[in-house]
PDB file of N, CA and C in Angstrom:
ATOM      1  N   MET Y   1      17.336  26.954  38.189  1.00 50.00           N
ATOM      2  CA  MET Y   1      16.187  26.317  38.748  1.00 50.00           C
ATOM      3  C   MET Y   1      15.749  25.216  37.788  1.00 50.00           C
ATOM      4  N   ASP Y   2      16.396  24.121  37.827  1.00 61.00           N
ATOM      5  CA  ASP Y   2      16.143  23.067  36.848  1.00 61.00           C
ATOM      6  C   ASP Y   2      14.856  22.280  37.076  1.00 61.00           C
ATOM      7  N   ASP Y   3      14.407  22.176  38.312  1.00 73.00           N
ATOM      8  CA  ASP Y   3      13.282  21.288  38.598  1.00 73.00           C
ATOM      9  C   ASP Y   3      11.924  21.862  38.222  1.00 73.00           C
ATOM     10  N   THR Y   4      11.784  23.154  38.266  1.00 75.00           N
ATOM     11  CA  THR Y   4      10.505  23.807  37.936  1.00 75.00           C
ATOM     12  C   THR Y   4      10.798  25.019  37.052  1.00 75.00           C
ATOM     13  N   PRO Y   5       9.785  25.526  36.376  1.00 87.00           N
ATOM     14  CA  PRO Y   5       9.987  26.732  35.557  1.00 87.00           C
ATOM     15  C   PRO Y   5       9.728  28.013  36.344  1.00 87.00           C
ATOM     16  N   TRP Y   6       9.673  27.932  37.674  1.00 89.00           N
ATOM     17  CA  TRP Y   6       9.219  29.055  38.478  1.00 89.00           C
ATOM     18  C   TRP Y   6      10.104  30.290  38.397  1.00 89.00           C
ATOM     19  N   ASP Y   7      11.306  30.165  37.919  1.00 87.00           N
ATOM     20  CA  ASP Y   7      12.118  31.366  37.719  1.00 87.00           C
ATOM     21  C   ASP Y   7      11.739  32.059  36.415  1.00 87.00           C
ATOM     22  N   LEU Y   8      10.998  31.378  35.571  1.00 88.00           N
ATOM     23  CA  LEU Y   8      10.569  31.939  34.288  1.00 88.00           C
ATOM     24  C   LEU Y   8       9.056  32.141  34.212  1.00 88.00           C
ATOM     25  N   VAL Y   9       8.309  31.326  34.963  1.00 91.00           N
ATOM     26  CA  VAL Y   9       6.841  31.354  34.940  1.00 91.00           C
ATOM     27  C   VAL Y   9       6.351  31.532  36.370  1.00 91.00           C
ATOM     28  N   ASP Y  10       5.323  32.342  36.556  1.00 94.00           N
ATOM     29  CA  ASP Y  10       4.775  32.588  37.888  1.00 94.00           C
ATOM     30  C   ASP Y  10       4.355  31.270  38.550  1.00 94.00           C
ATOM     31  N   PRO Y  11       4.779  31.050  39.797  1.00 93.00           N
ATOM     32  CA  PRO Y  11       4.398  29.824  40.498  1.00 93.00           C
ATOM     33  C   PRO Y  11       2.885  29.630  40.601  1.00 93.00           C
ATOM     34  N   ALA Y  12       2.119  30.691  40.497  1.00 95.00           N
ATOM     35  CA  ALA Y  12       0.656  30.569  40.578  1.00 95.00           C
ATOM     36  C   ALA Y  12       0.107  29.628  39.510  1.00 95.00           C
ATOM     37  N   THR Y  13       0.843  29.457  38.425  1.00 94.00           N
ATOM     38  CA  THR Y  13       0.381  28.543  37.373  1.00 94.00           C
ATOM     39  C   THR Y  13       0.397  27.095  37.838  1.00 94.00           C
ATOM     40  N   SER Y  14       1.067  26.811  38.951  1.00 93.00           N
ATOM     41  CA  SER Y  14       1.155  25.443  39.469  1.00 93.00           C
ATOM     42  C   SER Y  14       0.160  25.148  40.579  1.00 93.00           C
ATOM     43  N   ILE Y  15      -0.689  26.120  40.921  1.00 93.00           N
ATOM     44  CA  ILE Y  15      -1.698  25.869  41.951  1.00 93.00           C
ATOM     45  C   ILE Y  15      -2.636  24.770  41.457  1.00 93.00           C
ATOM     46  N   GLY Y  16      -2.824  23.791  42.301  1.00 93.00           N
ATOM     47  CA  GLY Y  16      -3.678  22.660  41.957  1.00 93.00           C
ATOM     48  C   GLY Y  16      -2.905  21.483  41.410  1.00 93.00           C
ATOM     49  N   ALA Y  17      -1.741  21.737  40.827  1.00 93.00           N
ATOM     50  CA  ALA Y  17      -0.911  20.652  40.294  1.00 93.00           C
ATOM     51  C   ALA Y  17       0.198  20.290  41.281  1.00 93.00           C
ATOM     52  N   ILE Y  18       0.967  21.296  41.677  1.00 91.00           N
ATOM     53  CA  ILE Y  18       2.069  21.093  42.620  1.00 91.00           C
ATOM     54  C   ILE Y  18       1.809  21.853  43.918  1.00 91.00           C
ATOM     55  N   LEU Y  19       1.289  23.049  43.775  1.00 94.00           N
ATOM     56  CA  LEU Y  19       1.045  23.913  44.936  1.00 94.00           C
ATOM     57  C   LEU Y  19      -0.416  23.876  45.344  1.00 94.00           C
ATOM     58  N   ARG Y  20      -0.640  24.088  46.624  1.00 96.00           N
ATOM     59  CA  ARG Y  20      -1.984  24.010  47.180  1.00 96.00           C
ATOM     60  C   ARG Y  20      -2.793  25.281  46.953  1.00 96.00           C
ATOM     61  N   ASP Y  21      -2.162  26.465  47.154  1.00 96.00           N
ATOM     62  CA  ASP Y  21      -2.924  27.707  47.084  1.00 96.00           C
ATOM     63  C   ASP Y  21      -2.006  28.896  46.815  1.00 96.00           C
ATOM     64  N   SER Y  22      -2.606  30.086  46.779  1.00 96.00           N
ATOM     65  CA  SER Y  22      -1.829  31.288  46.472  1.00 96.00           C
ATOM     66  C   SER Y  22      -0.824  31.624  47.567  1.00 96.00           C
ATOM     67  N   ASP Y  23      -1.090  31.202  48.805  1.00 97.00           N
ATOM     68  CA  ASP Y  23      -0.104  31.427  49.874  1.00 97.00           C
ATOM     69  C   ASP Y  23       1.195  30.691  49.554  1.00 97.00           C
ATOM     70  N   GLU Y  24       1.083  29.469  49.094  1.00 96.00           N
ATOM     71  CA  GLU Y  24       2.280  28.711  48.720  1.00 96.00           C
ATOM     72  C   GLU Y  24       2.983  29.350  47.528  1.00 96.00           C
ATOM     73  N   SER Y  25       2.232  29.786  46.534  1.00 95.00           N
ATOM     74  CA  SER Y  25       2.883  30.393  45.366  1.00 95.00           C
ATOM     75  C   SER Y  25       3.569  31.699  45.739  1.00 95.00           C
ATOM     76  N   ASP Y  26       3.006  32.451  46.686  1.00 96.00           N
ATOM     77  CA  ASP Y  26       3.647  33.690  47.146  1.00 96.00           C
ATOM     78  C   ASP Y  26       4.992  33.402  47.807  1.00 96.00           C
ATOM     79  N   VAL Y  27       5.028  32.362  48.634  1.00 96.00           N
ATOM     80  CA  VAL Y  27       6.277  31.988  49.304  1.00 96.00           C
ATOM     81  C   VAL Y  27       7.300  31.492  48.290  1.00 96.00           C
ATOM     82  N   ILE Y  28       6.870  30.653  47.370  1.00 94.00           N
ATOM     83  CA  ILE Y  28       7.774  30.128  46.345  1.00 94.00           C
ATOM     84  C   ILE Y  28       8.366  31.269  45.528  1.00 94.00           C
ATOM     85  N   ARG Y  29       7.553  32.239  45.164  1.00 95.00           N
ATOM     86  CA  ARG Y  29       8.028  33.382  44.384  1.00 95.00           C
ATOM     87  C   ARG Y  29       9.161  34.110  45.128  1.00 95.00           C
ATOM     88  N   LYS Y  30       8.995  34.299  46.430  1.00 96.00           N
ATOM     89  CA  LYS Y  30      10.036  34.965  47.239  1.00 96.00           C
ATOM     90  C   LYS Y  30      11.310  34.124  47.298  1.00 96.00           C
ATOM     91  N   VAL Y  31      11.149  32.820  47.472  1.00 94.00           N
ATOM     92  CA  VAL Y  31      12.319  31.930  47.551  1.00 94.00           C
ATOM     93  C   VAL Y  31      13.070  31.916  46.226  1.00 94.00           C
ATOM     94  N   VAL Y  32      12.354  31.806  45.132  1.00 91.00           N
ATOM     95  CA  VAL Y  32      12.993  31.780  43.814  1.00 91.00           C
ATOM     96  C   VAL Y  32      13.748  33.082  43.562  1.00 91.00           C
ATOM     97  N   THR Y  33      13.151  34.202  43.924  1.00 92.00           N
ATOM     98  CA  THR Y  33      13.825  35.495  43.763  1.00 92.00           C
ATOM     99  C   THR Y  33      15.128  35.524  44.553  1.00 92.00           C
ATOM    100  N   ALA Y  34      15.091  35.019  45.782  1.00 92.00           N
ATOM    101  CA  ALA Y  34      16.294  34.996  46.614  1.00 92.00           C
ATOM    102  C   ALA Y  34      17.358  34.057  46.049  1.00 92.00           C
ATOM    103  N   VAL Y  35      16.954  32.878  45.588  1.00 87.00           N
ATOM    104  CA  VAL Y  35      17.916  31.909  45.035  1.00 87.00           C
ATOM    105  C   VAL Y  35      18.582  32.471  43.786  1.00 87.00           C
ATOM    106  N   VAL Y  36      17.810  33.098  42.921  1.00 85.00           N
ATOM    107  CA  VAL Y  36      18.382  33.683  41.707  1.00 85.00           C
ATOM    108  C   VAL Y  36      19.348  34.811  42.065  1.00 85.00           C
ATOM    109  N   ALA Y  37      19.006  35.614  43.066  1.00 86.00           N
ATOM    110  CA  ALA Y  37      19.900  36.707  43.495  1.00 86.00           C
ATOM    111  C   ALA Y  37      21.217  36.154  44.027  1.00 86.00           C
ATOM    112  N   VAL Y  38      21.145  35.094  44.827  1.00 85.00           N
ATOM    113  CA  VAL Y  38      22.369  34.482  45.355  1.00 85.00           C
ATOM    114  C   VAL Y  38      23.188  33.879  44.214  1.00 85.00           C
ATOM    115  N   ALA Y  39      22.526  33.223  43.286  1.00 80.00           N
ATOM    116  CA  ALA Y  39      23.239  32.633  42.147  1.00 80.00           C
ATOM    117  C   ALA Y  39      23.947  33.711  41.342  1.00 80.00           C
ATOM    118  N   ASP Y  40      23.307  34.853  41.169  1.00 80.00           N
ATOM    119  CA  ASP Y  40      23.942  35.952  40.444  1.00 80.00           C
ATOM    120  C   ASP Y  40      25.206  36.432  41.151  1.00 80.00           C
ATOM    121  N   ARG Y  41      25.180  36.453  42.477  1.00 82.00           N
ATOM    122  CA  ARG Y  41      26.336  36.935  43.242  1.00 82.00           C
ATOM    123  C   ARG Y  41      27.429  35.894  43.387  1.00 82.00           C
ATOM    124  N   GLN Y  42      27.074  34.626  43.510  1.00 78.00           N
ATOM    125  CA  GLN Y  42      28.031  33.594  43.882  1.00 78.00           C
ATOM    126  C   GLN Y  42      28.574  32.753  42.742  1.00 78.00           C
ATOM    127  N   SER Y  43      27.844  32.635  41.687  1.00 66.00           N
ATOM    128  CA  SER Y  43      28.200  31.689  40.645  1.00 66.00           C
ATOM    129  C   SER Y  43      29.041  32.334  39.554  1.00 66.00           C
ATOM    130  N   ALA Y  44      29.910  31.533  38.997  1.00 58.00           N
ATOM    131  CA  ALA Y  44      30.651  31.989  37.831  1.00 58.00           C
ATOM    132  C   ALA Y  44      29.729  32.082  36.625  1.00 58.00           C
ATOM    133  N   MET Y  45      28.644  31.292  36.658  1.00 59.00           N
ATOM    134  CA  MET Y  45      27.652  31.338  35.590  1.00 59.00           C
ATOM    135  C   MET Y  45      26.556  32.318  35.997  1.00 59.00           C
ATOM    136  N   SER Y  46      26.020  33.035  35.065  1.00 62.00           N
ATOM    137  CA  SER Y  46      24.923  33.939  35.361  1.00 62.00           C
ATOM    138  C   SER Y  46      23.667  33.141  35.665  1.00 62.00           C
ATOM    139  N   SER Y  47      22.691  33.799  36.310  1.00 62.00           N
ATOM    140  CA  SER Y  47      21.449  33.095  36.619  1.00 62.00           C
ATOM    141  C   SER Y  47      20.731  32.665  35.346  1.00 62.00           C
ATOM    142  N   SER Y  48      20.890  33.415  34.260  1.00 68.00           N
ATOM    143  CA  SER Y  48      20.256  33.002  33.005  1.00 68.00           C
ATOM    144  C   SER Y  48      20.884  31.711  32.498  1.00 68.00           C
ATOM    145  N   GLU Y  49      22.175  31.530  32.722  1.00 69.00           N
ATOM    146  CA  GLU Y  49      22.841  30.289  32.339  1.00 69.00           C
ATOM    147  C   GLU Y  49      22.381  29.142  33.238  1.00 69.00           C
ATOM    148  N   LEU Y  50      22.188  29.424  34.537  1.00 66.00           N
ATOM    149  CA  LEU Y  50      21.733  28.401  35.463  1.00 66.00           C
ATOM    150  C   LEU Y  50      20.304  27.959  35.161  1.00 66.00           C
ATOM    151  N   ARG Y  51      19.542  28.810  34.527  1.00 70.00           N
ATOM    152  CA  ARG Y  51      18.154  28.477  34.207  1.00 70.00           C
ATOM    153  C   ARG Y  51      18.051  27.475  33.062  1.00 70.00           C
ATOM    154  N   LYS Y  52      19.104  27.345  32.282  1.00 72.00           N
ATOM    155  CA  LYS Y  52      19.083  26.412  31.159  1.00 72.00           C
ATOM    156  C   LYS Y  52      19.150  24.982  31.683  1.00 72.00           C
ATOM    157  N   PRO Y  53      18.494  24.056  31.017  1.00 70.00           N
ATOM    158  CA  PRO Y  53      18.657  22.647  31.390  1.00 70.00           C
ATOM    159  C   PRO Y  53      20.129  22.247  31.302  1.00 70.00           C
ATOM    160  N   LEU Y  54      20.523  21.313  32.122  1.00 62.00           N
ATOM    161  CA  LEU Y  54      21.920  20.889  32.165  1.00 62.00           C
ATOM    162  C   LEU Y  54      22.434  20.489  30.783  1.00 62.00           C
ATOM    163  N   SER Y  55      21.589  19.895  29.970  1.00 70.00           N
ATOM    164  CA  SER Y  55      22.011  19.437  28.644  1.00 70.00           C
ATOM    165  C   SER Y  55      22.333  20.601  27.694  1.00 70.00           C
ATOM    166  N   GLN Y  56      21.913  21.811  28.035  1.00 67.00           N
ATOM    167  CA  GLN Y  56      22.159  22.969  27.164  1.00 67.00           C
ATOM    168  C   GLN Y  56      23.242  23.891  27.686  1.00 67.00           C
ATOM    169  N   ARG Y  57      23.875  23.543  28.796  1.00 60.00           N
ATOM    170  CA  ARG Y  57      24.924  24.406  29.358  1.00 60.00           C
ATOM    171  C   ARG Y  57      26.249  24.135  28.714  1.00 60.00           C
TER     172      ARG Y  57
END
């Protein structure tokens, strides 16, 4: 998840900056969980590796 820290930090921290309200952060949290789960199953790299910025891979 290179664009946001939401796989490492609760999306609720972005309410008011990027997200409108807790409903949006709840949805984002579910999506991030699903994306990380798929990455764990499909990628040769672990999700922890995918979380690193491209310059550190």
